[in-house]
Amino acid sequence: ARKQKRSFHVIHFGSSSEIYHMDFSSPELISVERVIEFAEVFFGGGTDFMSPLRMSLDILKRDHLQQGLVNADIVFATDGMCSVTPQFMEEFKSEQKKLGFKVWGINIGGRAKVQPLNDICDGHVATISSLVNGENVRSIFGSL
């Protein structure tokens, strides 16, 4: 992103009360120190999909209001399964259609077709057994 002068946001999540947002929306915010900071965040347990996806929607809606379009996607990496309410799924998919973004899933240590991740990502889910091996990470982003 830095080389291509693209902005991005990182939203770490765990349980519903565990969420941490880092804004990399301008080139000067992308530093080695900040990348290390976001890479070191770990909550230690619990999985809530709705909180980080709501925050992602808020960021995309703000971009749409400011620019008149959304030129971004969501990369949703998780190591767990989680349920979402039918109401949340309906609202999320409605906003996704309206704003025109995709959700790319990375299931760490799980299966690609697990629900609701597969539905959230419209089937665009890759799997990886570990983030320790750089080749595994390259294979995911090369296939998306």
PDB file of C-alpha atoms in Angstrom:
ATOM      1  CA  ALA A   1       0.000   0.000   0.000  1.00  0.00           C
ATOM      2  CA  ARG A   2       2.809   2.389   0.840  1.00  0.00           C
ATOM      3  CA  LYS A   3       4.608   1.783  -2.456  1.00  0.00           C
ATOM      4  CA  GLN A   4       1.348   2.253  -4.360  1.00  0.00           C
ATOM      5  CA  LYS A   5       0.396   5.307  -2.244  1.00  0.00           C
ATOM      6  CA  ARG A   6      -2.860   3.648  -1.174  1.00  0.00           C
ATOM      7  CA  SER A   7      -4.483   4.179   2.182  1.00  0.00           C
ATOM      8  CA  PHE A   8      -5.828   1.439   4.412  1.00  0.00           C
ATOM      9  CA  HIS A   9      -7.261   0.800   7.842  1.00  0.00           C
ATOM     10  CA  VAL A  10      -6.531  -2.081  10.207  1.00  0.00           C
ATOM     11  CA  ILE A  11      -9.229  -3.202  12.618  1.00  0.00           C
ATOM     12  CA  HIS A  12      -8.144  -5.806  15.139  1.00  0.00           C
ATOM     13  CA  PHE A  13     -10.981  -7.644  16.824  1.00  0.00           C
ATOM     14  CA  GLY A  14     -11.656 -10.257  19.431  1.00  0.00           C
ATOM     15  CA  SER A  15     -14.781 -10.412  21.556  1.00  0.00           C
ATOM     16  CA  SER A  16     -17.462  -7.739  21.135  1.00  0.00           C
ATOM     17  CA  SER A  17     -15.671  -5.334  23.506  1.00  0.00           C
ATOM     18  CA  GLU A  18     -12.227  -5.918  21.997  1.00  0.00           C
ATOM     19  CA  ILE A  19     -11.626  -3.738  18.943  1.00  0.00           C
ATOM     20  CA  TYR A  20      -8.619  -1.647  17.936  1.00  0.00           C
ATOM     21  CA  HIS A  21      -8.550   0.599  14.860  1.00  0.00           C
ATOM     22  CA  MET A  22      -5.430   1.979  13.206  1.00  0.00           C
ATOM     23  CA  ASP A  23      -5.782   4.552  10.452  1.00  0.00           C
ATOM     24  CA  PHE A  24      -3.245   4.480   7.614  1.00  0.00           C
ATOM     25  CA  SER A  25      -5.226   6.840   5.385  1.00  0.00           C
ATOM     26  CA  SER A  26      -2.298   8.990   4.364  1.00  0.00           C
ATOM     27  CA  PRO A  27       1.292   8.102   3.382  1.00  0.00           C
ATOM     28  CA  GLU A  28       2.817   9.855   6.391  1.00  0.00           C
ATOM     29  CA  LEU A  29       0.845   7.538   8.714  1.00  0.00           C
ATOM     30  CA  ILE A  30       2.490   4.451   7.179  1.00  0.00           C
ATOM     31  CA  SER A  31       5.723   3.917   9.093  1.00  0.00           C
ATOM     32  CA  VAL A  32       7.664   0.844  10.120  1.00  0.00           C
ATOM     33  CA  GLU A  33       6.904   1.628  13.765  1.00  0.00           C
ATOM     34  CA  ARG A  34       3.143   1.791  13.176  1.00  0.00           C
ATOM     35  CA  VAL A  35       3.156  -1.381  11.067  1.00  0.00           C
ATOM     36  CA  ILE A  36       4.997  -3.190  13.880  1.00  0.00           C
ATOM     37  CA  GLU A  37       2.497  -1.749  16.370  1.00  0.00           C
ATOM     38  CA  PHE A  38      -0.489  -3.130  14.439  1.00  0.00           C
ATOM     39  CA  ALA A  39       1.260  -6.468  13.893  1.00  0.00           C
ATOM     40  CA  GLU A  40       1.787  -6.898  17.626  1.00  0.00           C
ATOM     41  CA  VAL A  41      -1.850  -6.399  18.674  1.00  0.00           C
ATOM     42  CA  PHE A  42      -3.394  -9.573  20.081  1.00  0.00           C
ATOM     43  CA  PHE A  43      -6.485  -9.884  22.239  1.00  0.00           C
ATOM     44  CA  GLY A  44      -6.140 -13.548  23.165  1.00  0.00           C
ATOM     45  CA  GLY A  45      -9.575 -14.968  22.569  1.00  0.00           C
ATOM     46  CA  GLY A  46     -13.165 -14.498  21.601  1.00  0.00           C
ATOM     47  CA  THR A  47     -14.519 -13.764  18.149  1.00  0.00           C
ATOM     48  CA  ASP A  48     -17.149 -11.205  17.230  1.00  0.00           C
ATOM     49  CA  PHE A  49     -17.593 -10.502  13.510  1.00  0.00           C
ATOM     50  CA  MET A  50     -20.259  -7.815  13.768  1.00  0.00           C
ATOM     51  CA  SER A  51     -18.223  -5.117  15.577  1.00  0.00           C
ATOM     52  CA  PRO A  52     -15.299  -4.958  13.112  1.00  0.00           C
ATOM     53  CA  LEU A  53     -17.592  -5.264  10.096  1.00  0.00           C
ATOM     54  CA  ARG A  54     -19.766  -2.409  11.408  1.00  0.00           C
ATOM     55  CA  MET A  55     -16.648  -0.286  11.890  1.00  0.00           C
ATOM     56  CA  SER A  56     -15.528  -1.174   8.350  1.00  0.00           C
ATOM     57  CA  LEU A  57     -18.916  -0.123   7.008  1.00  0.00           C
ATOM     58  CA  ASP A  58     -18.684   3.180   8.878  1.00  0.00           C
ATOM     59  CA  ILE A  59     -15.294   3.898   7.266  1.00  0.00           C
ATOM     60  CA  LEU A  60     -16.581   2.992   3.797  1.00  0.00           C
ATOM     61  CA  LYS A  61     -19.743   5.090   4.257  1.00  0.00           C
ATOM     62  CA  ARG A  62     -17.616   8.061   5.330  1.00  0.00           C
ATOM     63  CA  ASP A  63     -15.440   7.647   2.226  1.00  0.00           C
ATOM     64  CA  HIS A  64     -18.570   7.480   0.085  1.00  0.00           C
ATOM     65  CA  LEU A  65     -19.915  10.698   1.598  1.00  0.00           C
ATOM     66  CA  GLN A  66     -16.584  12.491   1.137  1.00  0.00           C
ATOM     67  CA  GLN A  67     -15.699  11.205  -2.343  1.00  0.00           C
ATOM     68  CA  GLY A  68     -19.003  10.103  -3.826  1.00  0.00           C
ATOM     69  CA  LEU A  69     -17.691   6.571  -4.299  1.00  0.00           C
ATOM     70  CA  VAL A  70     -15.993   3.715  -2.517  1.00  0.00           C
ATOM     71  CA  ASN A  71     -12.703   2.597  -3.983  1.00  0.00           C
ATOM     72  CA  ALA A  72     -11.903  -0.035  -1.372  1.00  0.00           C
ATOM     73  CA  ASP A  73     -12.557  -3.578  -0.282  1.00  0.00           C
ATOM     74  CA  ILE A  74     -12.464  -5.377   3.052  1.00  0.00           C
ATOM     75  CA  VAL A  75      -9.890  -8.079   3.751  1.00  0.00           C
ATOM     76  CA  PHE A  76     -11.360 -10.042   6.646  1.00  0.00           C
ATOM     77  CA  ALA A  77      -8.869 -12.341   8.381  1.00  0.00           C
ATOM     78  CA  THR A  78     -10.086 -14.569  11.182  1.00  0.00           C
ATOM     79  CA  ASP A  79      -9.065 -17.704  13.025  1.00  0.00           C
ATOM     80  CA  GLY A  80     -12.503 -18.527  14.324  1.00  0.00           C
ATOM     81  CA  MET A  81     -16.120 -19.166  13.608  1.00  0.00           C
ATOM     82  CA  CYS A  82     -18.744 -16.776  14.819  1.00  0.00           C
ATOM     83  CA  SER A  83     -22.432 -16.271  14.325  1.00  0.00           C
ATOM     84  CA  VAL A  84     -24.071 -13.070  13.138  1.00  0.00           C
ATOM     85  CA  THR A  85     -27.706 -12.144  13.410  1.00  0.00           C
ATOM     86  CA  PRO A  86     -29.905 -12.394  10.314  1.00  0.00           C
ATOM     87  CA  GLN A  87     -30.670  -8.667  10.692  1.00  0.00           C
ATOM     88  CA  PHE A  88     -26.948  -7.817  10.677  1.00  0.00           C
ATOM     89  CA  MET A  89     -26.331  -9.963   7.588  1.00  0.00           C
ATOM     90  CA  GLU A  90     -29.243  -8.355   5.748  1.00  0.00           C
ATOM     91  CA  GLU A  91     -28.088  -4.825   6.602  1.00  0.00           C
ATOM     92  CA  PHE A  92     -24.445  -5.598   5.772  1.00  0.00           C
ATOM     93  CA  LYS A  93     -25.311  -7.084   2.380  1.00  0.00           C
ATOM     94  CA  SER A  94     -27.623  -4.161   1.602  1.00  0.00           C
ATOM     95  CA  GLU A  95     -24.846  -1.653   2.340  1.00  0.00           C
ATOM     96  CA  GLN A  96     -22.355  -3.764   0.391  1.00  0.00           C
ATOM     97  CA  LYS A  97     -24.593  -3.682  -2.674  1.00  0.00           C
ATOM     98  CA  LYS A  98     -25.196   0.059  -2.320  1.00  0.00           C
ATOM     99  CA  LEU A  99     -21.514   0.951  -1.834  1.00  0.00           C
ATOM    100  CA  GLY A 100     -20.100  -1.629  -4.265  1.00  0.00           C
ATOM    101  CA  PHE A 101     -17.261  -3.188  -2.287  1.00  0.00           C
ATOM    102  CA  LYS A 102     -16.061  -6.791  -1.972  1.00  0.00           C
ATOM    103  CA  VAL A 103     -15.075  -8.721   1.114  1.00  0.00           C
ATOM    104  CA  TRP A 104     -12.099 -11.055   0.797  1.00  0.00           C
ATOM    105  CA  GLY A 105     -11.847 -13.649   3.566  1.00  0.00           C
ATOM    106  CA  ILE A 106      -8.789 -15.340   4.996  1.00  0.00           C
ATOM    107  CA  ASN A 107      -9.592 -18.198   7.340  1.00  0.00           C
ATOM    108  CA  ILE A 108      -6.502 -18.978   9.412  1.00  0.00           C
ATOM    109  CA  GLY A 109      -6.546 -22.616  10.445  1.00  0.00           C
ATOM    110  CA  GLY A 110     -10.096 -23.271   9.236  1.00  0.00           C
ATOM    111  CA  ARG A 111     -12.140 -24.204   6.191  1.00  0.00           C
ATOM    112  CA  ALA A 112     -13.022 -21.891   3.308  1.00  0.00           C
ATOM    113  CA  LYS A 113     -16.742 -22.699   3.239  1.00  0.00           C
ATOM    114  CA  VAL A 114     -17.466 -22.205   6.940  1.00  0.00           C
ATOM    115  CA  GLN A 115     -20.471 -19.993   7.708  1.00  0.00           C
ATOM    116  CA  PRO A 116     -21.101 -17.138   8.115  1.00  0.00           C
ATOM    117  CA  LEU A 117     -17.630 -16.199   6.797  1.00  0.00           C
ATOM    118  CA  ASN A 118     -18.339 -17.697   3.377  1.00  0.00           C
ATOM    119  CA  ASP A 119     -21.595 -15.714   3.027  1.00  0.00           C
ATOM    120  CA  ILE A 120     -20.045 -12.483   4.316  1.00  0.00           C
ATOM    121  CA  CYS A 121     -17.318 -12.858   1.673  1.00  0.00           C
ATOM    122  CA  ASP A 122     -19.609 -14.099  -1.142  1.00  0.00           C
ATOM    123  CA  GLY A 123     -17.455 -17.217  -1.382  1.00  0.00           C
ATOM    124  CA  HIS A 124     -14.172 -15.291  -1.726  1.00  0.00           C
ATOM    125  CA  VAL A 125     -12.407 -17.109   1.122  1.00  0.00           C
ATOM    126  CA  ALA A 126      -8.882 -18.487   1.131  1.00  0.00           C
ATOM    127  CA  THR A 127      -7.462 -20.644   3.878  1.00  0.00           C
ATOM    128  CA  ILE A 128      -4.070 -20.709   5.491  1.00  0.00           C
ATOM    129  CA  SER A 129      -2.761 -22.956   8.231  1.00  0.00           C
ATOM    130  CA  SER A 130      -0.352 -20.396   9.698  1.00  0.00           C
ATOM    131  CA  LEU A 131       0.867 -16.855   9.208  1.00  0.00           C
ATOM    132  CA  VAL A 132       4.407 -17.917  10.109  1.00  0.00           C
ATOM    133  CA  ASN A 133       5.266 -19.089   6.600  1.00  0.00           C
ATOM    134  CA  GLY A 134       5.640 -16.176   4.168  1.00  0.00           C
ATOM    135  CA  GLU A 135       4.879 -18.421   1.197  1.00  0.00           C
ATOM    136  CA  ASN A 136       1.442 -19.181   2.664  1.00  0.00           C
ATOM    137  CA  VAL A 137       0.669 -15.481   2.924  1.00  0.00           C
ATOM    138  CA  ARG A 138       1.919 -14.796  -0.625  1.00  0.00           C
ATOM    139  CA  SER A 139      -0.252 -17.620  -1.983  1.00  0.00           C
ATOM    140  CA  ILE A 140      -3.401 -16.069  -0.489  1.00  0.00           C
ATOM    141  CA  PHE A 141      -2.878 -12.595  -1.854  1.00  0.00           C
ATOM    142  CA  GLY A 142      -1.714 -13.969  -5.187  1.00  0.00           C
ATOM    143  CA  SER A 143      -4.978 -15.903  -5.539  1.00  0.00           C
ATOM    144  CA  LEU A 144      -7.254 -12.984  -4.625  1.00  0.00           C
TER     145      LEU A 144
END
